[in-house]
Amino acid sequence: QCLYEFLVFVPPSNGSLRKPGTAAVMVDTQHPLTLLLNGSVGDRELCKIQYHFGEFGNYSLVVKTLSTSTKTVSCDLVINEGPINSYLPILFAFLVYMGILAILIVGRLFMKIDPVRNWVYKKLNPRETDRLINSELGSPNTTDSVSGDPTPRLWSTASRQRLRSLDTFRGLSLIIMVFVNYGGGKYWFFKHESWNGLTVADLVFPWFVFIMGTSISLSLSSMLRWGSSKRKVLGKILWRSFLLILLGIIVVNPNYCLGPLSWDNLRIPGVLQRLGFTYLVVAALELLFTRAGTESGTLEMPCPALQDILPYWPQWILILMLEVIWLCLTFLLPVPGCPRGYLGPGGIGDFGNYPNCTGGAAGYIDRLLLGEKHIYQHPSSSVIYQTTMPYDPEGILGTINTIFMAFLGLQVPLYFLAVGYINFSNFLFQGVISAILTKCSKEEGFIPINKNLWSISYVTTMSCFAFILLLLIYYLVDVKRLWSGAPFFYPGMNSILVYIGHEVFENYFPFKWKMQDSQSHAEHLTQNLTATTLWVIISYLLYKRRIFWKI
C-alpha cells in the first residue's frame, strides 16, 4: 500500500535519427517492485510491470508505440546481464566455520587421551574458573522438589553449578546482535525489518530480554538463599539499573569522543536504557512478591497445569494491568493528524495518507515527552517508506511490552528446575495468541508482528521462539552434556563488556577497515564476521583469565 514514487523521466525518442530515448536508474532488489509508466501528455498510464529484480543484474524496459492512432504501447522487460548469486559468500563463510569446527572436534578427541587431557587441565586449571563464576549466581538445588518426591526430576541438572545453557543462550543472542549491528554483510535479512515482519536482526534483542528475566529469577533466589536481606538486594537492583541506563546514554551518544555531551541532540532511549528500566521493574516485582519456598521450588501447587501461573499471580495482575495501559494508549490515545489506533509506518505507506504518523501513539508519546531531537533520527522505516519523522524503536510505550517479555523469561527456571516436568501450556497459549492477533499474516492482522512498536504479537511470538531454543540448548548443554556451549558460552559470561565494547570500538581497526569495493557482499561479510569473531576470542581470553565485568 505504498504511494507511487517518481523514479525517472525518459526523454522522447529522436525520430529523425531513429534513436530511442533512454534513461538509467538503480532500483531496489529486496522486494518485488511495480513499475508504472505514464505518458508525458495527459499523464496517461501506458503500462504496469511487477518484477523482482536480482542483485547487480542489468535490465532494460523496452517501450514501443505499436499504433499511433489507438496509442497502443508495448512494454517488454529484457535481461541484459543476469543477477549474481549474492549468497555465495555466506556459503563460503559457512564452510570456513565448519572447517574450524571440525578441527576443534578433532582436538576434543585428542583430549580423550589421558596424558594430553591431564596436561591441558593442569595448564588451564578449569576448576578454579568454575569456582569463581559460581560465586555470585547459581541454580536451585536439584534436591528441591515441588512435592518432596525424592524421585529424579525430568531434565534436571545435577548440582548447584551455574547453568551453562543460560550463558550459552545469552551469548548466542549477543553474538548475532554484534554481527547484525556491524552490518551483517549488507544482506537485507540481517537488517531490521522496515516495519511489520521479522528478519534475523529482529530476533536477538527480545531473546536477550527473555534470558535477562530468567537470570533475574536465578540471581535473586541465589542472593536470598545466601542470607542477603531484601533491602540490600533492592539496593543492588537500583544500582545496577542506574548503571545500565547511564552506560546506555553514553554508548548511544558517540560524540563523547569529541567533547562533553550536548543536551540539544542527546538521544535518551536506547538498548541498555530499556534493559536497565526493564530489569528494575521485573526484579523489583520479583523481590517484592517472593515468598519462602518459591526460589527453591518447594511450594505445593493445587493444580499442576497452573504451576507456572499460581506462584506469580500478584505479578501477573500487575503485568496484565500494564498491558491494558499499552492497549489503551495504543488504540485510544488521540494523535493529532492521525487516525486513532494507527500502527503504520507513515511516510509513503498507506498510500501516503498519514506521512507524519510514524508509529502512531508510540511515536507521538516519545516526541511529546522526550522531544524530537532526543529520539532516534534514522528509523528503519525511512529506508522503504521514506519517513521523515524521527522514531525510536526503544521508546517509552514499547518498554511496557519489554517488561512483559522479561517477565515471561523470569518464569523459565520454574519450568526447568522446580515443577518436575516441562509445562508447555503457557507458551503454546502465547503461540495461539500470536496466530489470532496476526491472522498468520505479515500485514493483515489485528496487531501485526512489529519490532519497532514492540507489539504484543511480537512479544508472544518471540517468547515462544526463545522458550523452544532455550529448551533445546538446556537439553544439549546441561542435561545430556553433548555440547559445552562453546563458543557462545564465553561472550555470554561477559555480555555487558562485549556489548559496550563492540559499540565503542565499532569504527576502529581491526573491527573495521577501508574496503576496496563498498558494494561487495564478500568484503562486508568478511569484515563483519572478523569483527564478531574477534569479540568471541576476546571473551574467551577474558574467561580463561577469570576476568568478568559484572554490574
Tab-separated table of N, CA and C in Angstrom, residues 11 13-14 42 106 200 204 210 239 265 318 341 378 434 478 490 518:
chain	number	residue	atom	x	y	z
A	11	PRO	N	13.247	10.655	-21.766
A	11	PRO	CA	13.020	11.626	-22.843
A	11	PRO	C	12.459	10.942	-24.081
A	13	SER	N	11.981	9.779	-28.008
A	13	SER	CA	12.977	9.351	-28.991
A	13	SER	C	13.163	10.427	-30.055
A	14	ASN	N	14.335	10.390	-30.641
A	14	ASN	CA	14.647	11.297	-31.744
A	14	ASN	C	14.215	10.630	-33.032
A	42	GLY	N	-0.971	14.220	-20.765
A	42	GLY	CA	-2.179	13.769	-20.083
A	42	GLY	C	-1.939	12.789	-18.962
A	106	VAL	N	38.228	-32.590	16.338
A	106	VAL	CA	39.402	-33.469	16.356
A	106	VAL	C	40.236	-33.209	17.601
A	200	VAL	N	16.293	-11.801	10.783
A	200	VAL	CA	17.185	-12.352	11.806
A	200	VAL	C	17.532	-11.286	12.841
A	204	VAL	N	17.085	-11.012	18.069
A	204	VAL	CA	18.092	-11.116	19.127
A	204	VAL	C	17.780	-10.272	20.361
A	210	PHE	N	14.512	-11.819	27.235
A	210	PHE	CA	13.937	-13.041	27.784
A	210	PHE	C	14.911	-13.711	28.746
A	239	TRP	N	21.025	0.093	41.947
A	239	TRP	CA	22.350	0.498	41.470
A	239	TRP	C	22.641	-0.089	40.091
A	265	ASN	N	21.035	17.536	21.320
A	265	ASN	CA	20.776	16.391	20.443
A	265	ASN	C	21.033	15.061	21.141
A	318	LEU	N	-0.323	-7.324	37.928
A	318	LEU	CA	0.310	-6.046	37.600
A	318	LEU	C	0.762	-5.998	36.140
A	341	GLY	N	-5.560	4.701	16.852
A	341	GLY	CA	-5.138	3.309	16.764
A	341	GLY	C	-4.247	3.011	15.574
A	378	HIS	N	17.026	8.132	12.614
A	378	HIS	CA	17.090	7.373	11.359
A	378	HIS	C	16.453	5.994	11.530
A	434	SER	N	-0.571	-15.256	19.219
A	434	SER	CA	0.139	-14.674	18.082
A	434	SER	C	-0.598	-14.948	16.781
A	478	ASP	N	23.121	-28.801	29.473
A	478	ASP	CA	23.073	-29.092	30.904
A	478	ASP	C	22.538	-30.480	31.247
A	490	TYR	N	31.220	-18.137	26.133
A	490	TYR	CA	32.200	-17.159	26.612
A	490	TYR	C	31.702	-15.723	26.522
A	518	SER	N	32.872	-1.117	-1.820
A	518	SER	CA	31.850	-0.947	-0.789
A	518	SER	C	30.538	-1.629	-1.151
